[in-house]
PDB file of C-alpha atoms in Angstrom:
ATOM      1  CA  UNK A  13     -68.499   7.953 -24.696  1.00 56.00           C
ATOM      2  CA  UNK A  14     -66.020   5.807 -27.186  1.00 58.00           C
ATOM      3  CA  UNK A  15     -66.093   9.786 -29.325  1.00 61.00           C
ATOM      4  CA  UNK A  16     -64.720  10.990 -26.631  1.00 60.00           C
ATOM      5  CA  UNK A  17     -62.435   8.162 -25.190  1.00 60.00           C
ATOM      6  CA  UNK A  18     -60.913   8.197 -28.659  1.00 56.00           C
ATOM      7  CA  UNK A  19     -59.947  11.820 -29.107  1.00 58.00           C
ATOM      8  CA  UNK A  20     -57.282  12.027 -26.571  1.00 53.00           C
ATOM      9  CA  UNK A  21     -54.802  13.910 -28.756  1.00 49.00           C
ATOM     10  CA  UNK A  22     -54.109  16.122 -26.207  1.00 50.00           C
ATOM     11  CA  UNK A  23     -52.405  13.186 -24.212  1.00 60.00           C
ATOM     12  CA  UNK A  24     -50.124  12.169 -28.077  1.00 63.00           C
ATOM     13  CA  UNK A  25     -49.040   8.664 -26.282  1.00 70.00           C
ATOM     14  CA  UNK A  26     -51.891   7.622 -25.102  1.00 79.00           C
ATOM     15  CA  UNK A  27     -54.194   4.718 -26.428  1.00 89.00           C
ATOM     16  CA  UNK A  28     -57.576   3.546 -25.539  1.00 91.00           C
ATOM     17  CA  UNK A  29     -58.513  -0.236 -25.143  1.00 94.00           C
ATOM     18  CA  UNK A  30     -62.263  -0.609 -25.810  1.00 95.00           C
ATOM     19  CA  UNK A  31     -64.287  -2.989 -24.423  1.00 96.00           C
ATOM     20  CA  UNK A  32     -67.823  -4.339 -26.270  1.00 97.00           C
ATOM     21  CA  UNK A  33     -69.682  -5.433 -23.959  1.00 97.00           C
ATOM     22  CA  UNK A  34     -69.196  -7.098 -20.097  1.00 97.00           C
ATOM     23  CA  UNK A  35     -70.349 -10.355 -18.457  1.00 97.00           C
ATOM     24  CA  UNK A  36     -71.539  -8.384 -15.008  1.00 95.00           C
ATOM     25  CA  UNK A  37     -75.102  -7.684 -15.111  1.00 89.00           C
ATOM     26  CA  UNK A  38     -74.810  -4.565 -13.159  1.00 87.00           C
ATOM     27  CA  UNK A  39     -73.496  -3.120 -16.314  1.00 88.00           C
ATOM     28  CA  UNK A  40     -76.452  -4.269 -18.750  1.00 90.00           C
ATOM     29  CA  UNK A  41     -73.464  -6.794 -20.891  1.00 94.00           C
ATOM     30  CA  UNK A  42     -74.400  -9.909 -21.830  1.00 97.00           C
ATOM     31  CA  UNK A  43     -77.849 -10.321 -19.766  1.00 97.00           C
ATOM     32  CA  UNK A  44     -79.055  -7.062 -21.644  1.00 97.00           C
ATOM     33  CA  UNK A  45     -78.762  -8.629 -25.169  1.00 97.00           C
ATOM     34  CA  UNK A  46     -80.260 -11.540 -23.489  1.00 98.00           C
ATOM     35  CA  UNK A  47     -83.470  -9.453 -22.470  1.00 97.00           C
ATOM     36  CA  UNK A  48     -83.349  -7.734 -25.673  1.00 97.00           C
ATOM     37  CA  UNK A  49     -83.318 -10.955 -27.310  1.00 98.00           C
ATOM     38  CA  UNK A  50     -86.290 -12.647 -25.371  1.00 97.00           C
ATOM     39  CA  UNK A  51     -88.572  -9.580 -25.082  1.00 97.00           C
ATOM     40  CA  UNK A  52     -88.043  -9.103 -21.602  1.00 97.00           C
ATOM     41  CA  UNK A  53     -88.341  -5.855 -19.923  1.00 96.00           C
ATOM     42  CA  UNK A  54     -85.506  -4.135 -18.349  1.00 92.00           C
ATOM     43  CA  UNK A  55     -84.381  -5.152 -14.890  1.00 88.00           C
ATOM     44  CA  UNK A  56     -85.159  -8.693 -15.352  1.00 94.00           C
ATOM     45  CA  UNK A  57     -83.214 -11.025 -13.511  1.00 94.00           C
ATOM     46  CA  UNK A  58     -81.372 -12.803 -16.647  1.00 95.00           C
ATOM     47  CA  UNK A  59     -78.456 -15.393 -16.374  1.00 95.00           C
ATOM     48  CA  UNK A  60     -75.449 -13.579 -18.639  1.00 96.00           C
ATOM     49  CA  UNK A  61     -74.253 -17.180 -19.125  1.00 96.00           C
ATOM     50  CA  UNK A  62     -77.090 -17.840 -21.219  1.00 97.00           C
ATOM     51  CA  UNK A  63     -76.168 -15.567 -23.673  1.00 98.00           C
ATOM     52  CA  UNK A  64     -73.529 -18.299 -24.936  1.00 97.00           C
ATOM     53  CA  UNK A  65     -76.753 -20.177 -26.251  1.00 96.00           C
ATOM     54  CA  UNK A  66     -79.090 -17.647 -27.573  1.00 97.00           C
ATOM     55  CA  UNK A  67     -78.463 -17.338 -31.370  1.00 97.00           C
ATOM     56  CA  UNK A  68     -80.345 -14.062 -31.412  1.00 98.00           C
ATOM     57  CA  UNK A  69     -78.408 -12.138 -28.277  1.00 98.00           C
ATOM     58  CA  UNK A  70     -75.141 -12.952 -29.868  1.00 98.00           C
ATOM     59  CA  UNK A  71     -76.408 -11.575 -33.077  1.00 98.00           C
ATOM     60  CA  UNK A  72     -77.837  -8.567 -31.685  1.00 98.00           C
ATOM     61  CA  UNK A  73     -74.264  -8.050 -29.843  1.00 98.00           C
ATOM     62  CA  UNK A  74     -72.389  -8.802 -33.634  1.00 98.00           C
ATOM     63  CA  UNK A  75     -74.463  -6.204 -34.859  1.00 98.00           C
ATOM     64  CA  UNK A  76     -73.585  -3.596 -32.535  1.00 97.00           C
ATOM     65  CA  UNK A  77     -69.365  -4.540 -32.927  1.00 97.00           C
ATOM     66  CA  UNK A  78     -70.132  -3.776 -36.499  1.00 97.00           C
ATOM     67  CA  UNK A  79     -71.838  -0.941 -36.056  1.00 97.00           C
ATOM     68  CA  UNK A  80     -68.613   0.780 -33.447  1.00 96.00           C
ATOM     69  CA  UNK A  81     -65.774  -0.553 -35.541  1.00 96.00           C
ATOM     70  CA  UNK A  82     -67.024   1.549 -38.419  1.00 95.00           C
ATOM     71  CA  UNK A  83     -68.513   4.294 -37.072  1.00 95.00           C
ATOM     72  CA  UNK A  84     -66.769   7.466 -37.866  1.00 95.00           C
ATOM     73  CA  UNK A  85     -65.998   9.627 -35.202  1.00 90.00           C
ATOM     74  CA  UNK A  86     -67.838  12.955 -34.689  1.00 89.00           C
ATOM     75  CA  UNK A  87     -64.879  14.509 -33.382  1.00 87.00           C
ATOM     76  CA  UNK A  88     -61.497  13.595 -35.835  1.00 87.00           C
ATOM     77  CA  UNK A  89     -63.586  12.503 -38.987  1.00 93.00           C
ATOM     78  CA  UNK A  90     -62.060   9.746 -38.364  1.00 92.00           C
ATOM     79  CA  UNK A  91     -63.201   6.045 -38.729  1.00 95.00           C
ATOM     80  CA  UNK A  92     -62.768   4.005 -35.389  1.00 94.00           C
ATOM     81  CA  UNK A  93     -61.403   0.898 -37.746  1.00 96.00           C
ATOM     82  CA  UNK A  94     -58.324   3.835 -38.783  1.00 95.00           C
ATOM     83  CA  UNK A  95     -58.268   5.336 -35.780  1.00 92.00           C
ATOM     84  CA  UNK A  96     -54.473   5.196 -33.948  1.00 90.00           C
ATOM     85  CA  UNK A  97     -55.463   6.448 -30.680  1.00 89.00           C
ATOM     86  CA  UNK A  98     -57.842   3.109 -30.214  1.00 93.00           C
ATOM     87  CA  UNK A  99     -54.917   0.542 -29.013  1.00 94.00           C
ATOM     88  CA  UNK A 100     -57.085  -2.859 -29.154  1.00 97.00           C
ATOM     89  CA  UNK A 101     -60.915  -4.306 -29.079  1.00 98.00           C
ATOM     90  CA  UNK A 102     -61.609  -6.628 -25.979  1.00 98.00           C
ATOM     91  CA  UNK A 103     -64.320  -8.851 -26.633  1.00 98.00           C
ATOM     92  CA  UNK A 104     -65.739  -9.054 -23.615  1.00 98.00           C
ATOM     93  CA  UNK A 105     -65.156  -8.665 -19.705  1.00 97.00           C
ATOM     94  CA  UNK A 106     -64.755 -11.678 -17.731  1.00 97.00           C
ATOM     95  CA  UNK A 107     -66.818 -13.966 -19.435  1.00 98.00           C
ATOM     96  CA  UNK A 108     -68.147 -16.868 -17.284  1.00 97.00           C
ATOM     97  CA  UNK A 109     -70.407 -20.098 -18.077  1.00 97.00           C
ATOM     98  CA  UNK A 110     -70.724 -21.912 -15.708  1.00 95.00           C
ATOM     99  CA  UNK A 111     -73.271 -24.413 -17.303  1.00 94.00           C
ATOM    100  CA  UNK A 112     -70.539 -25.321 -19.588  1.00 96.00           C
ATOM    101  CA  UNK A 113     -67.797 -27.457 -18.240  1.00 93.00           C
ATOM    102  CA  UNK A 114     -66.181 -28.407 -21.236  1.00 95.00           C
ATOM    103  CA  UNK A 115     -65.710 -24.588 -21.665  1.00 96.00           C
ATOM    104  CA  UNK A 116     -66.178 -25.096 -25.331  1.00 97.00           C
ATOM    105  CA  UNK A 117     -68.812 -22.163 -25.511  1.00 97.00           C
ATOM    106  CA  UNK A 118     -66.867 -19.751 -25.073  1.00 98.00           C
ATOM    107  CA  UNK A 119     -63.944 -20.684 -26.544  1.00 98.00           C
ATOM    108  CA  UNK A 120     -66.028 -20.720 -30.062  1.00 98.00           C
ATOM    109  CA  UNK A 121     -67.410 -17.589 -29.276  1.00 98.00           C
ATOM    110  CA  UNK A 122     -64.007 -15.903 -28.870  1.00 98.00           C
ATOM    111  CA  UNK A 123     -63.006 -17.235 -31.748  1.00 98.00           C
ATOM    112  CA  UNK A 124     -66.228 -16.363 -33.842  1.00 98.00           C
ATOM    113  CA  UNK A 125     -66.224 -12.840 -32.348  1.00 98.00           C
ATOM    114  CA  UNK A 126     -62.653 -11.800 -32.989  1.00 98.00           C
ATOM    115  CA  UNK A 127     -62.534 -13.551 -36.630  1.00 98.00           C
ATOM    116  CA  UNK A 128     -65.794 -11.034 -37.394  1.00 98.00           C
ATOM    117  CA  UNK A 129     -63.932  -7.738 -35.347  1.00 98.00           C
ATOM    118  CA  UNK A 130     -60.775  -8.340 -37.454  1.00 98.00           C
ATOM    119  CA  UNK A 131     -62.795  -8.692 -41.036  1.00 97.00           C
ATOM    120  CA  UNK A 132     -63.911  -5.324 -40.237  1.00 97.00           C
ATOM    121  CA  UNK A 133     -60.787  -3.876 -38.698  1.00 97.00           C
ATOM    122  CA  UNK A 134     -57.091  -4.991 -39.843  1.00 96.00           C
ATOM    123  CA  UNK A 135     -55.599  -1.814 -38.062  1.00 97.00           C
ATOM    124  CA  UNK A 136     -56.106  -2.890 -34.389  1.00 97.00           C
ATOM    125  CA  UNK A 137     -55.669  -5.818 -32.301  1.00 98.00           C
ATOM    126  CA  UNK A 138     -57.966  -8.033 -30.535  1.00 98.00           C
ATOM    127  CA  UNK A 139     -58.267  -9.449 -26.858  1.00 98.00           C
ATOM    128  CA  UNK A 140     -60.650 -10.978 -24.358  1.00 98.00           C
ATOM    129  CA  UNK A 141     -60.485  -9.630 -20.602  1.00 98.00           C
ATOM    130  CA  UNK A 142     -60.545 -12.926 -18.822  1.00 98.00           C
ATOM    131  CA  UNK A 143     -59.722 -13.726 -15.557  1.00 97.00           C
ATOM    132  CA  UNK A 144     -57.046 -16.472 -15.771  1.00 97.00           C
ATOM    133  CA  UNK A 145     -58.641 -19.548 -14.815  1.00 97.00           C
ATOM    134  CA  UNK A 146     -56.398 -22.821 -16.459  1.00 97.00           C
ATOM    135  CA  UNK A 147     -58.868 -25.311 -17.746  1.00 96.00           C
ATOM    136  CA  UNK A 148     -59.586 -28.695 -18.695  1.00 93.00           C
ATOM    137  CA  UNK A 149     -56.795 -28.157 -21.750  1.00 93.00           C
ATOM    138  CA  UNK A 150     -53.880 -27.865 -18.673  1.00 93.00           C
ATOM    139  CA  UNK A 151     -55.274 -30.035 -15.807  1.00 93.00           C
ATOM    140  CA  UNK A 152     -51.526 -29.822 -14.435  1.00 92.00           C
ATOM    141  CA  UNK A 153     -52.217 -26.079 -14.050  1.00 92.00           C
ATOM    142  CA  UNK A 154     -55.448 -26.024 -12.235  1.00 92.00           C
ATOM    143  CA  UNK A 155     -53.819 -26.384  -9.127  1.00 90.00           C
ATOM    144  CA  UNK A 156     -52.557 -22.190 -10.005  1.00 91.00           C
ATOM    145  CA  UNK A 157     -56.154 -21.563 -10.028  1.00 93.00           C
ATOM    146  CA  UNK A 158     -57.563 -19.229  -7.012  1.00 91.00           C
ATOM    147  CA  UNK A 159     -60.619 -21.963  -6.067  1.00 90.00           C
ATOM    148  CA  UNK A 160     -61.796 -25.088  -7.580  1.00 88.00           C
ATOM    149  CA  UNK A 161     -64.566 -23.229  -9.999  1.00 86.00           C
ATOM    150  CA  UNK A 162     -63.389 -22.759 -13.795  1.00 89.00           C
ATOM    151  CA  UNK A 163     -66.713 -21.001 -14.751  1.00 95.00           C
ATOM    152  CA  UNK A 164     -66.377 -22.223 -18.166  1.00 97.00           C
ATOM    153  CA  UNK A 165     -63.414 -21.150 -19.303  1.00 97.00           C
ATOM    154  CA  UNK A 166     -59.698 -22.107 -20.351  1.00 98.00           C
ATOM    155  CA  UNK A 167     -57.208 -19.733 -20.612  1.00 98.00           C
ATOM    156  CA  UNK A 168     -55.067 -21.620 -23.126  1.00 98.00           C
ATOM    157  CA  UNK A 169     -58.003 -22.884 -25.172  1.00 98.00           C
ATOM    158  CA  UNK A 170     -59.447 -19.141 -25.111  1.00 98.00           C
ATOM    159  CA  UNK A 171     -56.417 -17.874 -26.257  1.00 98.00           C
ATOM    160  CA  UNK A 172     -55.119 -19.999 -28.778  1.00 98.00           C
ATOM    161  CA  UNK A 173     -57.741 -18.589 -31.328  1.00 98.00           C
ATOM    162  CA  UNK A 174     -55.924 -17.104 -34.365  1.00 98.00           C
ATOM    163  CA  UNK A 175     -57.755 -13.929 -34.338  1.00 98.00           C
ATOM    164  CA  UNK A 176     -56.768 -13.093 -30.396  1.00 98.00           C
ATOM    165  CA  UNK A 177     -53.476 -10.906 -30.664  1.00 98.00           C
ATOM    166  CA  UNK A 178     -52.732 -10.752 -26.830  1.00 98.00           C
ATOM    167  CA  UNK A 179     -53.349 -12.429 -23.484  1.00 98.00           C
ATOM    168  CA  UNK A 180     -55.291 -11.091 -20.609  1.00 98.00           C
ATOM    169  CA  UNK A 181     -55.334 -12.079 -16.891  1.00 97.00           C
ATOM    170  CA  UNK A 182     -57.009 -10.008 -13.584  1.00 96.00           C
ATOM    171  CA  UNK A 183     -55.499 -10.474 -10.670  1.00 93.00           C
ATOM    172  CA  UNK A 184     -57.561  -9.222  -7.069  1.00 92.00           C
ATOM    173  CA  UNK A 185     -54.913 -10.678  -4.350  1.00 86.00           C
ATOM    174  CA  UNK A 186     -57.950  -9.382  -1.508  1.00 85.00           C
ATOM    175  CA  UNK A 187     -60.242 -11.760  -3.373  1.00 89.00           C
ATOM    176  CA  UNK A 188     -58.325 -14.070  -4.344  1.00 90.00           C
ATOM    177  CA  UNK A 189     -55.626 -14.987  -2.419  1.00 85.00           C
ATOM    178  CA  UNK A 190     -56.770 -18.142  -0.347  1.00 83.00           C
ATOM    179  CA  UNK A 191     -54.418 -16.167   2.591  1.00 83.00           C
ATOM    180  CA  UNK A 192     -55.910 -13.113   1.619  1.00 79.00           C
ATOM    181  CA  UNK A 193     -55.538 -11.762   5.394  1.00 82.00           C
ATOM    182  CA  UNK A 194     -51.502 -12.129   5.272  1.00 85.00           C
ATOM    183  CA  UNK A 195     -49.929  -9.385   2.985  1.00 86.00           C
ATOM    184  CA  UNK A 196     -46.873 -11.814   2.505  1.00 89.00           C
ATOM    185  CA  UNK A 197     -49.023 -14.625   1.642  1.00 88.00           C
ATOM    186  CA  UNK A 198     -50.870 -12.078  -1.396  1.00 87.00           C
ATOM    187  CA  UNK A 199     -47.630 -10.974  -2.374  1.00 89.00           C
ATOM    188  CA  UNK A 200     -46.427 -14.489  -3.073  1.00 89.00           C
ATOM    189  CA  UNK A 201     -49.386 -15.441  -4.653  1.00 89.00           C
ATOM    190  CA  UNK A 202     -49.958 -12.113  -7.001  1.00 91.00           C
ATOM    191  CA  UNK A 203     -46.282 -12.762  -8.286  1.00 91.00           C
ATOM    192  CA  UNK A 204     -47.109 -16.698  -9.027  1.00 92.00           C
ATOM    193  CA  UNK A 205     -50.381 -16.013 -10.400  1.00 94.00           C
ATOM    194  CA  UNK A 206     -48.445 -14.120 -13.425  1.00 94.00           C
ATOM    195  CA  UNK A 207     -45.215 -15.795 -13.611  1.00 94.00           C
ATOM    196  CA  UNK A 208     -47.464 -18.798 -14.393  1.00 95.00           C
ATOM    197  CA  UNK A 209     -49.653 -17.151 -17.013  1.00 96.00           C
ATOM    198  CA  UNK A 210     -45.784 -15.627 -18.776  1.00 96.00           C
ATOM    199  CA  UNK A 211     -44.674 -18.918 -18.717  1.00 95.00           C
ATOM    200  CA  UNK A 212     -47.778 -20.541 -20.609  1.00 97.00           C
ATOM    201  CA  UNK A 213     -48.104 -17.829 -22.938  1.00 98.00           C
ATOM    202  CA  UNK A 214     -44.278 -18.813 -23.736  1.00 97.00           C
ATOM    203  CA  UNK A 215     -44.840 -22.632 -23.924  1.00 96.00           C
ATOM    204  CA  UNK A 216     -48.705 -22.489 -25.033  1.00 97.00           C
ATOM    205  CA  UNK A 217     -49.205 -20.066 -26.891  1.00 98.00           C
ATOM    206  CA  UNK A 218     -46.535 -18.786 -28.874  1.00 97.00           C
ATOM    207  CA  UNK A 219     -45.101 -16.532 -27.364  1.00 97.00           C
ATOM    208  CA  UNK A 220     -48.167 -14.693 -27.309  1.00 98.00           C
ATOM    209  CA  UNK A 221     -47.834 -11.171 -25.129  1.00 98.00           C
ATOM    210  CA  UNK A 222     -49.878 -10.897 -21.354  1.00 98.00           C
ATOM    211  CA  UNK A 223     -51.664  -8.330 -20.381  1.00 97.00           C
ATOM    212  CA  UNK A 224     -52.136  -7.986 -16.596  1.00 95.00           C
ATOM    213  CA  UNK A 225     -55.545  -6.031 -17.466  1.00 95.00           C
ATOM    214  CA  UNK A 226     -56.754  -5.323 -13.832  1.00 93.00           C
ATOM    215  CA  UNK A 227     -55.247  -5.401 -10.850  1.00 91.00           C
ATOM    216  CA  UNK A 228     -55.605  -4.262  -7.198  1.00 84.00           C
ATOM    217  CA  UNK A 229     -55.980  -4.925  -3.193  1.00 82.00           C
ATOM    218  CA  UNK A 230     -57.629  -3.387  -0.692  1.00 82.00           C
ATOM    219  CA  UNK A 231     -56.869  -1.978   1.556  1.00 81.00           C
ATOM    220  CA  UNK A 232     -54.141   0.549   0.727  1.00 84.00           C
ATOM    221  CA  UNK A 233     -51.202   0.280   2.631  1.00 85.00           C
ATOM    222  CA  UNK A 234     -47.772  -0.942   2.400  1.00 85.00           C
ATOM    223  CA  UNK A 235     -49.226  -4.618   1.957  1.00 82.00           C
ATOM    224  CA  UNK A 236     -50.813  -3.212  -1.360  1.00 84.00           C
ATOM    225  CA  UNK A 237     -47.588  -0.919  -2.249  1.00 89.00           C
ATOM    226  CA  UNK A 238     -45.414  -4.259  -1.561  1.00 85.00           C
ATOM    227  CA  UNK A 239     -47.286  -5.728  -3.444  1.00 85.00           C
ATOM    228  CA  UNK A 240     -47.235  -3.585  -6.640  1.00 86.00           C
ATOM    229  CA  UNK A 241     -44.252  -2.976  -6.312  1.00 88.00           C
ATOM    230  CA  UNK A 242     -43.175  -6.851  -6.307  1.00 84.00           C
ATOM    231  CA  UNK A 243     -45.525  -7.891  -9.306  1.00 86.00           C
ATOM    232  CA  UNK A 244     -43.689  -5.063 -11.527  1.00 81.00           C
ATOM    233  CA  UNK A 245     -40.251  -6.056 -10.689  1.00 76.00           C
TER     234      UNK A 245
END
């Protein structure tokens, strides 16, 4: 529970990144507020992009942020909004919408969401766990993109908002990788895939800092240790 997750004084350096809510239906996310929203019962198959268009789902999900960021924890006594073991709010993980190829829902939504988390919270900082597709705002970086799809996002335009603190990228080399069967081929294309997000954070946005929020390849081996090994370095 976020009680617990935030009382980890026993670990002093430690912090907690908390994410709100998640675009993957298999953890109730976006689709859930979307059922809640439209009366649906639970289990019903619900598009989580469509809760970028429903007024009331987005609402519902504004009301629970409020409701975390000031809860006081059961534990400390201490508000979440004060509370130094919680390192940053992400918004979201991986949102898609794919309906939306001018990617302009969710880049209003990111930046209407993280305006509202930092009027209630000064203390911490604000992401979004996005994946890392380039967008329509850097067509000359679409080419760094995994596949063709863009599912509705833009990693500059997403993170430009004022209110985001930090950049986020995932990176799944086994997934992704469009060699994903040649170790050498992920390796090359793990360390691209964030030397190109550093470099646009530097030129795009500021200076901004990345994240490299998750990570991993399968299977484990010394392709996957390589691999690590020459994305840290």
């Amino acid at each position: 529970s976020p009680t617990h997750c935030a009382r980890v004084s026993v670990f002093p350096a430690a912090q907690v990144m908390l994410t709100l809510t998640n675009y993957w239906s298999e953890f109730g996310g976006m689709a859930q507020y979307v059922r809640w929203s439209r009366g649906l019962p639970d289990g019903t198959q619900v598009d989580s992009s469509a809760f970028f268009t429903d007024e009331r789902a987005q609402q519902l999900y504004i009301d629970f942020i409020t409701t975390v960021t000031t809860r006081v924890n059961t534990l400390t006594g201490v508000p979440y909004c004060n509370d130094p073991t919680i390192h940053s709010w992400d918004l979201a993980n991986e949102p898609r919408c794919d309906s939306d190829s001018s990617a302009s829902a969710i880049a209003a939504w990111i930046d209407k969401t993280a305006a509202h988390v930092k009027g209630l919270d000064s203390n911490h900082m604000v992401t979004v766990g996005m994946e890392g597709f380039f967008g329509n705002s850097t067509p000359d970086l679409q080419s760094a993109n995994p596949y063709p799809a863009q599912h509705g996002v833009d990693f500059v335009r997403d993170f430009r908002s004022p209110h985001i603190d930090f950049a986020c990228i995932h990176m799944y080399a086994d997934q992704w990788c469009p060699c994903k069967d040649d170790d050498s081929a992920c390796v090359s294309w793990s360390v691209k895939w964030v030397q190109s997000h550093i470099q646009v954070c530097e030129r795009y946005l500021g200076g901004k800092p990345l994240v490299l929020q998750e990570f991993g390849k399968r299977p484990a081996g010394r392709g996957r240790t390589a691999l690590f090994t020459e994305v840290r370095e």
